[in-house]
Coordinates of C-alpha atoms and ligand atoms in Angstrom, one line a residue:
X1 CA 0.0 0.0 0.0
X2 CA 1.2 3.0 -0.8
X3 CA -0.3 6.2 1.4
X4 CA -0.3 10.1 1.3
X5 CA 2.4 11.3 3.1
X6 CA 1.5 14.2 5.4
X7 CA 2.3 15.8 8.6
X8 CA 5.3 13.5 8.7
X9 CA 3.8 9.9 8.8
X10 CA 1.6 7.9 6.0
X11 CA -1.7 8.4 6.0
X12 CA -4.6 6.6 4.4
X13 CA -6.9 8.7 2.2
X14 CA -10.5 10.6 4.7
X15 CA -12.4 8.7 2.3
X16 CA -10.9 5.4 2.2
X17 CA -10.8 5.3 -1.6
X18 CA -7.6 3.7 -3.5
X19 CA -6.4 3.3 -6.8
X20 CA -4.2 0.5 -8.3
X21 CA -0.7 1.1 -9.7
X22 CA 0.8 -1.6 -12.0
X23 CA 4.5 -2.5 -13.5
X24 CA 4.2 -1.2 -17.5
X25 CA 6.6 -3.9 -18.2
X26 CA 4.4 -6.4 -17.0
X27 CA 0.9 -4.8 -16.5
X28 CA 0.6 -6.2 -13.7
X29 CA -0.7 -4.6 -10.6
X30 CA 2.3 -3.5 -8.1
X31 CA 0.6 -1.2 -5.3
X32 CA -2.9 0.2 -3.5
X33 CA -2.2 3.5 -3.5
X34 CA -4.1 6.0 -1.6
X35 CA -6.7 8.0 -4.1
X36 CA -6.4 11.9 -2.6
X37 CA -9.4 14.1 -3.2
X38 CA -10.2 18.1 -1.9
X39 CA -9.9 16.7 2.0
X40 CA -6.8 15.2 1.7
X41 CA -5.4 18.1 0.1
X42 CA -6.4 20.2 2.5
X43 CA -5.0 18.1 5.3
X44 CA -1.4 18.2 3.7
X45 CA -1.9 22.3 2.8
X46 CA -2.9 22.7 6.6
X47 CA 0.1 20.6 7.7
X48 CA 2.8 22.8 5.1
X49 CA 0.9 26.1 6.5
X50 CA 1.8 25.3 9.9
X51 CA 5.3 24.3 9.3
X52 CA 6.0 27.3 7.4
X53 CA 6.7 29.6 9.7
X54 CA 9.0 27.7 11.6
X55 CA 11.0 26.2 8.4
X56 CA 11.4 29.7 6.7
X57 CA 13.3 31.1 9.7
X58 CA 15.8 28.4 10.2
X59 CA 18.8 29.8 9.1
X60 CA 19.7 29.1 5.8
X61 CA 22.6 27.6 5.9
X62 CA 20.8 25.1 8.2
X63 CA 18.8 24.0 6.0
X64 CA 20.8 23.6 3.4
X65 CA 22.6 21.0 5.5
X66 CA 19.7 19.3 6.1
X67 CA 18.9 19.0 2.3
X68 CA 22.2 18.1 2.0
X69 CA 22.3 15.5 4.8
X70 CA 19.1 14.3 2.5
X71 CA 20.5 14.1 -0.7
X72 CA 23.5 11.8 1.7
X73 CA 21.1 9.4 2.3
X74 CA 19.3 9.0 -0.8
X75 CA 22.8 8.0 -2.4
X76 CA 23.2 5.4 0.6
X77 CA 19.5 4.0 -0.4
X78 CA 20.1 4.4 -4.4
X79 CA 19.9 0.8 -5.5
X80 CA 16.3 1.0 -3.4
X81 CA 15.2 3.7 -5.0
X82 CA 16.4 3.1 -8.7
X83 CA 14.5 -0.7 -7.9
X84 CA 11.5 1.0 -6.9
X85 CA 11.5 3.4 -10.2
X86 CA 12.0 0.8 -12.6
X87 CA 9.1 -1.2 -11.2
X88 CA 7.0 2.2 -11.2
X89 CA 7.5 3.8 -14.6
X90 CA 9.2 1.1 -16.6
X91 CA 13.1 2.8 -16.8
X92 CA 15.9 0.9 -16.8
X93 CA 17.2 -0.1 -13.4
X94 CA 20.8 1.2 -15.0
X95 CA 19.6 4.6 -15.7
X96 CA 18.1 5.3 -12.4
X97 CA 21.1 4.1 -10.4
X98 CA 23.5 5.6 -12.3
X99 CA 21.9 8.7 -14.0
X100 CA 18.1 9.7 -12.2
X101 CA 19.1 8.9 -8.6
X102 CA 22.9 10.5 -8.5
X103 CA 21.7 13.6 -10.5
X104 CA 18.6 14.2 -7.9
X105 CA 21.2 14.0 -5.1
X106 CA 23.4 16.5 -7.5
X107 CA 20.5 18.9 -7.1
X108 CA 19.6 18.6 -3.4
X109 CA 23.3 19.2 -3.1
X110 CA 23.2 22.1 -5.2
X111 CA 20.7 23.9 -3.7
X112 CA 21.3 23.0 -0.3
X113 CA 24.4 24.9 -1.3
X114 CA 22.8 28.1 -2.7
X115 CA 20.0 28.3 0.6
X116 CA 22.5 31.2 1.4
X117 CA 23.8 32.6 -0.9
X118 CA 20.2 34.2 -2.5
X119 CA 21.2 38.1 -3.5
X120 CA 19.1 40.9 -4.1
X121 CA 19.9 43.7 -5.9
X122 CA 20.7 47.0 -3.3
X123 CA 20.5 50.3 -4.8
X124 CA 22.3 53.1 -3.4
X125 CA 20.5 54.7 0.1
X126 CA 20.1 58.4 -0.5
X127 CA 20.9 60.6 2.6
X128 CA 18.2 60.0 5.3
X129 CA 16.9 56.9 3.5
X130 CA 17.7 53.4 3.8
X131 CA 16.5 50.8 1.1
X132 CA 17.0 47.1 0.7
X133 CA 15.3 44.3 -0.9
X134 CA 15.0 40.7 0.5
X135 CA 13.8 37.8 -1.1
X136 CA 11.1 35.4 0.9
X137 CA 9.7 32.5 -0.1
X138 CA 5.9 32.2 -0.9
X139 CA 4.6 29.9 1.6
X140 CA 3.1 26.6 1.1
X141 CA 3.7 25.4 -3.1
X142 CA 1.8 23.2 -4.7
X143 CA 3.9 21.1 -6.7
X144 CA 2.5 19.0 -9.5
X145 CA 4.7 16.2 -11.6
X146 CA 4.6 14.2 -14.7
X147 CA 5.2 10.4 -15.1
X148 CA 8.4 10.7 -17.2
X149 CA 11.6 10.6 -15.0
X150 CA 9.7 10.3 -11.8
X151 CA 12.2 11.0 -8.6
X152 CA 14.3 13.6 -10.9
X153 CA 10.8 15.6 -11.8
X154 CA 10.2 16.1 -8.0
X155 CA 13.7 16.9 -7.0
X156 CA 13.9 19.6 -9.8
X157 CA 11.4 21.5 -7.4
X158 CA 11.5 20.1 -4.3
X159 CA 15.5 21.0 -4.3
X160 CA 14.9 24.9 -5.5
X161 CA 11.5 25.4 -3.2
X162 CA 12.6 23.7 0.0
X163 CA 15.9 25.6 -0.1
X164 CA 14.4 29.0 -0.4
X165 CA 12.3 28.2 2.6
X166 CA 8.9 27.0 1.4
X167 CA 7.0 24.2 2.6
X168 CA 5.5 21.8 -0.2
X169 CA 2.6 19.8 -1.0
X170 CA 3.3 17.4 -4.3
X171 CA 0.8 15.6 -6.1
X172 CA 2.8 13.5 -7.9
X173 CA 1.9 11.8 -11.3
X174 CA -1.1 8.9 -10.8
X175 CA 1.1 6.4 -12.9
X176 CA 4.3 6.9 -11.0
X177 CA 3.9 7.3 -6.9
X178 CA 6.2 5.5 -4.9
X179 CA 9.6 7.0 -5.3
X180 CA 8.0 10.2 -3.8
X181 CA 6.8 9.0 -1.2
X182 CA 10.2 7.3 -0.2
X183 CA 11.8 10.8 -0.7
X184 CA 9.2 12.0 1.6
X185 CA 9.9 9.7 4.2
X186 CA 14.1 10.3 3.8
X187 CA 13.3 14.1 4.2
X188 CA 12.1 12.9 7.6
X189 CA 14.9 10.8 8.8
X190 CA 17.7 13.4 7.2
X191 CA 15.6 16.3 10.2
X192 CA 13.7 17.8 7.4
X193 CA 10.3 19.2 9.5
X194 CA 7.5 17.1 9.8
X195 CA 5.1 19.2 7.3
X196 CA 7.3 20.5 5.1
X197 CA 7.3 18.2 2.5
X198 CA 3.9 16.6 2.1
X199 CA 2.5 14.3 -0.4
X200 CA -1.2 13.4 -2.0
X201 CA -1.9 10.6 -4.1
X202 CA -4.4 10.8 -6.7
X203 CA -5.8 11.7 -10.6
X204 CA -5.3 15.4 -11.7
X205 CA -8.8 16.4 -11.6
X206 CA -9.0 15.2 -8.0
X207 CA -6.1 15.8 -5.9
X208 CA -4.5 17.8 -8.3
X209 CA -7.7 20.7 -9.3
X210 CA -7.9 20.5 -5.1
X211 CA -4.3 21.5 -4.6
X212 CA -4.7 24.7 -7.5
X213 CA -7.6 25.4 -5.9
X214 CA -6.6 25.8 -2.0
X215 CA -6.7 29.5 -0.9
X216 CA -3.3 28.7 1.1
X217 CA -1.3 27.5 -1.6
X218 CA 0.4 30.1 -2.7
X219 CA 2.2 29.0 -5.6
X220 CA 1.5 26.3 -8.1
X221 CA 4.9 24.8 -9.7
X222 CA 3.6 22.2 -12.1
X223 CA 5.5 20.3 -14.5
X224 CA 3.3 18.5 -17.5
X225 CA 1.8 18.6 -21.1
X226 CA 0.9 22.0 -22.8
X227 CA -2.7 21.5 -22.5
X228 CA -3.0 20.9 -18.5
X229 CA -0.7 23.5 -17.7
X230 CA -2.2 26.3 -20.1
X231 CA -5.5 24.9 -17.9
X232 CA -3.7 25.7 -14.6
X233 CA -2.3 28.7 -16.1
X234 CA -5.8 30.1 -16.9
X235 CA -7.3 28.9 -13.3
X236 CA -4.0 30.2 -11.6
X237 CA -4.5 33.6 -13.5
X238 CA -7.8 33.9 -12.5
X239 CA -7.2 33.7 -8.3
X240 CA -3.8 35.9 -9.1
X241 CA -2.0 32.7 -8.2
X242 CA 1.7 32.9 -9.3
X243 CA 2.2 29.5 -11.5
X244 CA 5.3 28.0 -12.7
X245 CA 4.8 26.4 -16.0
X246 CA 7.1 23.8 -17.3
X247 CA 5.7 22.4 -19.8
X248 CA 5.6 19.7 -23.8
X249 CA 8.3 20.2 -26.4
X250 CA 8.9 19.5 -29.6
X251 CA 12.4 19.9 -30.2
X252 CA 14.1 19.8 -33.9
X253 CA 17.5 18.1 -34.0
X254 CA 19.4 19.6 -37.4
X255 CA 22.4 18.0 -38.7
X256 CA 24.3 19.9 -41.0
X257 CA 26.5 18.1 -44.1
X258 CA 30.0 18.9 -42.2
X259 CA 29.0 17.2 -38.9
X260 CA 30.9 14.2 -38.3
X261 CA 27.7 12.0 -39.0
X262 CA 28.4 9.0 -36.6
X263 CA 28.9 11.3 -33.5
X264 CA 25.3 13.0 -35.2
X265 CA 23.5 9.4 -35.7
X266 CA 24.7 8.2 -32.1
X267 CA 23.3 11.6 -30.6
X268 CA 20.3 11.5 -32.7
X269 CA 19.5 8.1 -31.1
X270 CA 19.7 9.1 -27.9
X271 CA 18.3 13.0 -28.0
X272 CA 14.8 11.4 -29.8
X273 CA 14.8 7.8 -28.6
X274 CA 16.2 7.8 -25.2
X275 CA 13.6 6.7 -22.5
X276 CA 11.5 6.0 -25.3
X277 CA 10.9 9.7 -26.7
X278 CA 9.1 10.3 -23.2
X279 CA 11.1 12.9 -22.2
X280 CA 10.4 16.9 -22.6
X281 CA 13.5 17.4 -24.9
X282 CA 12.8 14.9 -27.0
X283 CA 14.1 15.9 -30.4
X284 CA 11.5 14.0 -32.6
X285 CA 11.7 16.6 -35.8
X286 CA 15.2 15.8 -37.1
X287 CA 15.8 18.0 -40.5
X288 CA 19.1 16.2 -42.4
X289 CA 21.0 18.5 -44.7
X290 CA 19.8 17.3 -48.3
X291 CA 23.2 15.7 -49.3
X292 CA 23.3 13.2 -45.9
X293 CA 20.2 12.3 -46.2
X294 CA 20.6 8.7 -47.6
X295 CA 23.2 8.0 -45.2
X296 CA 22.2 9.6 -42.3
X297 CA 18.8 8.0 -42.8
X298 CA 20.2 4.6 -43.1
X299 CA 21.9 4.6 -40.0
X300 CA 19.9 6.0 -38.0
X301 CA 17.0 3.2 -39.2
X302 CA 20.0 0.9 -38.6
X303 CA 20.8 1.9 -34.7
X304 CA 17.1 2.3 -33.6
X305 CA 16.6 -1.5 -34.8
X306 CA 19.2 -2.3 -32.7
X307 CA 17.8 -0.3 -29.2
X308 CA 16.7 -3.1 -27.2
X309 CA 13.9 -3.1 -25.5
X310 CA 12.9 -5.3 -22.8
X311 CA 13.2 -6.4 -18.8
X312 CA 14.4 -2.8 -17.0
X313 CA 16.1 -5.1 -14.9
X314 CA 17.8 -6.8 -18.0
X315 CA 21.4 -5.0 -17.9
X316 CA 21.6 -5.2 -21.8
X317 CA 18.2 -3.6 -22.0
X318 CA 18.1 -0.1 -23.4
X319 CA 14.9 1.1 -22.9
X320 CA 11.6 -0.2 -20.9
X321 CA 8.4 -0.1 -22.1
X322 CA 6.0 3.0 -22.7
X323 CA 4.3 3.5 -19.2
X324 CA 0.9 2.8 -19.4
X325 CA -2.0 1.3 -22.0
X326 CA -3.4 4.6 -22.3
X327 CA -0.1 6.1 -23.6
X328 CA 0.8 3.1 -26.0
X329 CA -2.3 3.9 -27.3
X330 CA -1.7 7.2 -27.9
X331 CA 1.6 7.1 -29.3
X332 CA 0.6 4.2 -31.7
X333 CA -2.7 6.4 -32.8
X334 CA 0.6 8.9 -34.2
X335 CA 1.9 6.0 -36.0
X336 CA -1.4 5.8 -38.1
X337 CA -1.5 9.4 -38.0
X338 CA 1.7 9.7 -39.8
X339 CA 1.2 6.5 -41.9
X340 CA -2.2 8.4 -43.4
X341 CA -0.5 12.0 -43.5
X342 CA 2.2 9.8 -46.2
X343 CA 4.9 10.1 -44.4
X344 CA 7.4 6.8 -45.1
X345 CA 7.6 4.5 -41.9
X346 CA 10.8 3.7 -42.4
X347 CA 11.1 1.2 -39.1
X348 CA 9.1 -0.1 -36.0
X349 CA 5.3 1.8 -35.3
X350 CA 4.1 -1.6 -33.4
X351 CA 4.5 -3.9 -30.8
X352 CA 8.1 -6.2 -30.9
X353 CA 6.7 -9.8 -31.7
X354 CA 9.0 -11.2 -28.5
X355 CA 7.4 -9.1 -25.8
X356 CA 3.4 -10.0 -25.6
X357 CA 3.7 -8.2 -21.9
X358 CA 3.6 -4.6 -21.1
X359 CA 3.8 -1.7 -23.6
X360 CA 6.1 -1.8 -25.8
X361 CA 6.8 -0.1 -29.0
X362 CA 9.4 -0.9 -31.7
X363 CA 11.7 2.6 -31.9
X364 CA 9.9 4.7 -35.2
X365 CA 11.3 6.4 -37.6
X366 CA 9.1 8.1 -40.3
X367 CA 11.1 9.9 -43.5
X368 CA 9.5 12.6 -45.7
X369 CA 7.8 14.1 -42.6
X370 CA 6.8 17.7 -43.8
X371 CA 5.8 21.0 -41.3
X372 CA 2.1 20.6 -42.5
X373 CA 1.7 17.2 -40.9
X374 CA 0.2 16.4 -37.2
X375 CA 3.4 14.0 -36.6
X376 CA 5.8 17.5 -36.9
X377 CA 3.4 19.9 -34.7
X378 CA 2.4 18.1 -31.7
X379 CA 4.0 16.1 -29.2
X380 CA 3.7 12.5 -29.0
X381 CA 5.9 11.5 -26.9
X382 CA 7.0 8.2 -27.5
X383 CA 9.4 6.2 -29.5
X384 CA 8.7 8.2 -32.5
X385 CA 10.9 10.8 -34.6
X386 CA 10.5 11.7 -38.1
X387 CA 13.5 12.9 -40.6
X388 CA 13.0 15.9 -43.2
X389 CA 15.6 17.1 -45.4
X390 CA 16.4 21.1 -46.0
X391 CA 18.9 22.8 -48.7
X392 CA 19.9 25.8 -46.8
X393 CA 20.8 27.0 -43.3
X394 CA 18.4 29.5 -43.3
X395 CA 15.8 26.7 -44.4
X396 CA 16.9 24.6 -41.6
X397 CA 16.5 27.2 -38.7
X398 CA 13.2 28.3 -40.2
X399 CA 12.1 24.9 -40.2
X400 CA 13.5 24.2 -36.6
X401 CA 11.5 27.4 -35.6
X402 CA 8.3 26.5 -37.2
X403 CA 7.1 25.3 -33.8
X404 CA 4.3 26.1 -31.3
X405 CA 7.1 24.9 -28.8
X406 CA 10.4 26.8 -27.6
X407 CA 12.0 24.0 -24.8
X408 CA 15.2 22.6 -26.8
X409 CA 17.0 22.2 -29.5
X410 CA 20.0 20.5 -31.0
X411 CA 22.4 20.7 -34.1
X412 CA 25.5 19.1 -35.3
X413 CA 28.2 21.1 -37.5
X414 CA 31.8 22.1 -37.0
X415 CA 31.7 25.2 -39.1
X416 CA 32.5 27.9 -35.8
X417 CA 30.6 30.8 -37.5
X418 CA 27.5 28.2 -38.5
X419 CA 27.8 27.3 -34.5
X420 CA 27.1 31.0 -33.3
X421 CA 24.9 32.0 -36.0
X422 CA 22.5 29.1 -35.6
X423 CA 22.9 28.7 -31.8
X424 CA 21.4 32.8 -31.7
X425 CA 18.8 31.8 -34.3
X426 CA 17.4 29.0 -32.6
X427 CA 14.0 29.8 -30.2
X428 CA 14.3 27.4 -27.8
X429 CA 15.5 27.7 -23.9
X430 CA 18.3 25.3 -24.4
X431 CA 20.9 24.8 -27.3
X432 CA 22.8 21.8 -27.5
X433 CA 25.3 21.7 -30.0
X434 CA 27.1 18.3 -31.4
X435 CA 25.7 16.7 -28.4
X436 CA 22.6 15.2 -27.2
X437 CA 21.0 16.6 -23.7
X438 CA 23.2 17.6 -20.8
X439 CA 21.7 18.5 -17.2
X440 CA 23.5 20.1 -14.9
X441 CA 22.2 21.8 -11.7
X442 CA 24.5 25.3 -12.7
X443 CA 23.6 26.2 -15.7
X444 CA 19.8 27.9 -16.1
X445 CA 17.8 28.0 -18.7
X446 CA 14.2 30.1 -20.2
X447 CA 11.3 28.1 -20.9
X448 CA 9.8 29.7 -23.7
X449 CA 6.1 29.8 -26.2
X450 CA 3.8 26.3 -25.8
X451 CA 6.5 25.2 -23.6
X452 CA 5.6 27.2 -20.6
X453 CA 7.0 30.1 -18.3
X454 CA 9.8 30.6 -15.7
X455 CA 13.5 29.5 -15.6
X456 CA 15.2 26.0 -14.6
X457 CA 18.3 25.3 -12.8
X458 CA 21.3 27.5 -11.8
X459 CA 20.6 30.0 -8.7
X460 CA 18.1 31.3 -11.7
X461 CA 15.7 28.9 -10.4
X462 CA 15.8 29.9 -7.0
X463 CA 13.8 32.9 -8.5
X464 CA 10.6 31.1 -9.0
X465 CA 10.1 30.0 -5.2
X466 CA 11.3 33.9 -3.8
X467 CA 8.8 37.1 -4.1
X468 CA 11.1 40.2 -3.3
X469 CA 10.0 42.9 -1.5
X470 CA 11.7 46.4 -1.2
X471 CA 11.8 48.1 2.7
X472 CA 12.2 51.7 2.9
X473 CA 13.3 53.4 6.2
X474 CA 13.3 56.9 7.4
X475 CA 16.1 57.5 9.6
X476 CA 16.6 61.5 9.2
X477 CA 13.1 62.4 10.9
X478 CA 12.0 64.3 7.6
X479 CA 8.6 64.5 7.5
X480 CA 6.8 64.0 4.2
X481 CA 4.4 66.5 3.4
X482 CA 1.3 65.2 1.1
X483 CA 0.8 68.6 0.4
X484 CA 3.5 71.4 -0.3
Ligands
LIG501 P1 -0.1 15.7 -17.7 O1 -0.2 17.1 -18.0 O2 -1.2 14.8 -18.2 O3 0.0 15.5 -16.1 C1 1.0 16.1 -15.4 C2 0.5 16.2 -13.9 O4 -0.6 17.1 -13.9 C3 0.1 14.9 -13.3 O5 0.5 14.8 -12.0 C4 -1.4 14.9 -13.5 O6 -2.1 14.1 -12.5 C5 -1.7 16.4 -13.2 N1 -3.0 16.9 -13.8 C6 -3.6 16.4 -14.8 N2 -4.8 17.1 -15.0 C7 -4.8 18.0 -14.0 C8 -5.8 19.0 -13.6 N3 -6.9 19.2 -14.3 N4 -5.5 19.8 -12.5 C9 -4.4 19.6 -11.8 N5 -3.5 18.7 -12.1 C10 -3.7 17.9 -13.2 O7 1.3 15.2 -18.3 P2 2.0 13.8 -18.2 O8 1.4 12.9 -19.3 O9 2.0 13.3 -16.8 O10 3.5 14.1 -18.6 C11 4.0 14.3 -19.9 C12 4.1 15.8 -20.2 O11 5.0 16.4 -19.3 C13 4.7 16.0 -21.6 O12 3.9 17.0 -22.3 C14 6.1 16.5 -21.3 O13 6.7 17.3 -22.4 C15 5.9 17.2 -20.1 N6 7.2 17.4 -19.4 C16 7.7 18.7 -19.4 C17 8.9 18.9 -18.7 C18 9.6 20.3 -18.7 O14 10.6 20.5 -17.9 N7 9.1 21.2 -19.5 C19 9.6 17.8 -18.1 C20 9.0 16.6 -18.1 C21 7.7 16.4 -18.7

């Protein structure tokens, strides 16, 4: 069974309801978990309110070494975690122990780090006068995750919010709880606060509308597809409720004739088929310079035959299966899309005839995809990238732009000039160039159009869970007339 997590202990759910969570690779059911609803929600709201005070005035450097002293634990308990993940959302057991679990503990560490060193700008006193600014955290946040990369998604915000002196409620993704709920439990043994990191179970329209909704949550920081979050953004807007929107992408990938084309294919591979294309940076347009195309092509078609898919627990497994029936479905409904828009299915686009259990999906790849087509504008998701050749640089980058989205983007070439010129062109909040994606907690970056609002990492970040607030004092005794 796996319960809310509030006031520091597990609770069941005021109603008694529960929902079942099963293994995507198997389909089989793997946990109860608690089903939250508005009374929950409010129970883990009133549980952060009350800690708040109390957490926001520790000293900073205090707690930092208390999410520091967390992130030292979840290392110790990383093959628990990593086990728990894989069984949760289908990643590879590999990945989470030596990529999701040591990059969380990266972050904790970072921002444990940077709980004092927050600066805020001073301008110069005038005689008689003294100004300063301060940055204070918000209050209680209501933090809302996808399914995706599970542990990672919640650390991204837990990190930044806790270390700025927040408390948080998280309603973490239906198909992915119990990693969160472990993290919850290690913020309690590292002397995190009892209330300061809550948890509710539950479906977005339950636990999730309850959390937007509660007059003392006072910022929503929500993580998700373009369509929910422009929904939060609207209700959020409405109760002048400060939201954090990080949301879909659709990012092009453009390899230019003088990149050195393995290095191109490998990264290609692994920026639009790694985790199965269910992650936000997923580069699933990939425009090929019209002179590569044949080979390019070929070799990609060539290394995505060879991903294999299988057991997360398998270590020559590359990627898991997609994580739920109701995804599968939806990413295979884009293979038929693109099959009836005539663009060439060049490989995979259905299940692999040696797995009958779970959801997987053969690694797609679609040639002749064109801008007009559904299979270029919206985001699927899942294993599934097309190729589309352009002539010109200027072609390229107005192709790569030609995007409701702005998250990421990617490009191979060794030309230094091309590397500047397109890297400036290029709408997008991050720019990888001749590799595929690279986190790290220093370096921030803009979220930008469909793709949602705010900044990530670097002590950027620490800007969405701080308001500031300017104090003026009088120390000269002048009296201000109203009237002269
Ligand atoms: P989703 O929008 O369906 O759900 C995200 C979260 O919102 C879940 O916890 C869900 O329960 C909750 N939710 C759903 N409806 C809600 C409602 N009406 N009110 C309140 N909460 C609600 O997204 P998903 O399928 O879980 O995740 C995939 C999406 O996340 C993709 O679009 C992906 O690009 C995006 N994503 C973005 C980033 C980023 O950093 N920009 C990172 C990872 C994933």
């Amino acid at each position: 069974m796996i319960n809310h997590f509030i006031d520091g202990k597990g609770v069941e759910s005021i109603s008694g309801r529960t929902f079942l969570s099963e293994n995507p690779a198997t389909g089989e059911t793997i946990a109860e978990v608690a089903r939250g609803d508005a009374e929950d929600v409010d129970r883990a709201v009133r549980s952060a309110d009350a800690a708040f005070l109390d957490w926001s005035r520790v000293a900073p450097a205090e707690r930092g070494k208390l999410i520091y002293k967390l992130a030292d634990l979840l290392m110790e308990r990383r093959e628990e975690f990593a086990r728990a993940e894989s069984e949760d959302s289908g990643k590879t057991y590999r990945s989470n122990l030596n990529i999701d679990v040591p990059f969380c503990a990266d972050f904790f560490r970072y921002y444990a780090g940077a709980a004092d060193k927050l600066r805020t700008p001073v301008p110069n006193n005038e005689p008689g006068i003294h100004r300063y600014a301060v940055r204070e955290p918000y209050g209680v946040i209501g933090a809302i995750a996808p399914w995706n990369f599970p542990l990672v998604m919640a650390t991204l915000k837990l990190s930044a919010a806790l270390a700025c002196g927040n408390t948080v409620v998280m309603k973490m993704a239906e198909q992915t709880p119990a990693t969160v709920t472990m993290l919850a439990e290690l913020a309690i043994e590292a002397g995190i606060p009892a209330g300061v990191f809550n948890v509710v179970h539950g479906f977005g329209n339950e636990a999730g509308q309850a959390l937007v909704q509660h007059p003392k949550v006072k910022k929503i920081a929500f993580t998700g597809s373009s369509a929910i979050g422009k929904l939060l953004g609207e209700q959020c807007g409405r109760m002048t409720k400060p939201a954090l929107l990080e949301m879909g992408g659709k990012s092009a990938n453009i390899i230019f004739a003088d990149a050195d084309v393995e290095m191109a294919v490998n990264g290609a591979l692994q920026a639009s088929l790694g985790n199965n294309g269910q992650f936000c940076l997923a580069a699933s347009r990939i425009l090929v310079e019209e002179s590569i195309v044949p080979r390019f092509t070929e070799a990609l078609v060539e290394r995505a035959r060879s991903i294999r898919l299988g057991d997360p627990f398998d270590a020559s497994t590359n990627c898991g299966p997609i994580i739920s029936q109701k995804q599968f479905e939806r990413v295979t409904g884009y293979v038929e899309v693109g099959k009836s828009e005539n663009a060439r299915l060049l490989t995979g686009g259905k299940r692999p005839d040696h797995l009958k259990k779970g959801y997987f999906l053969e690694p797609t790849v679609f040639g002749e995809m064109t801008p007009d087509m559904r299979i270029w504008r919206e985001e699927i998701f899942g294993p599934v990238v097309g190729i589309t050749p352009f002539r010109s640089e200027d072609e390229a980058i107005a192709l790569a732009n030609d995007c409701d989205y702005g998250l990421g983007a990617y490009f191979w070439a060794k030309d230094v000039d091309r590397v500047h010129r397109v890297s400036a062109a290029l709408d997008a909040g991050l720019v990888f160039v001749n590799m595929p994606a690279y986190m790290t907690p220093i370096m921030p970056a803009g979220i930008r159009n469909m793709s949602g609002t705010g900044q990530n990492f670097g002590l950027e970040a620490l800007e969405n869970y701080t308001k500031l607030k300017g104090v003026y004092i009088n120390y000269s005794g002048r009296i201000f007339p109203w009237l002269k």
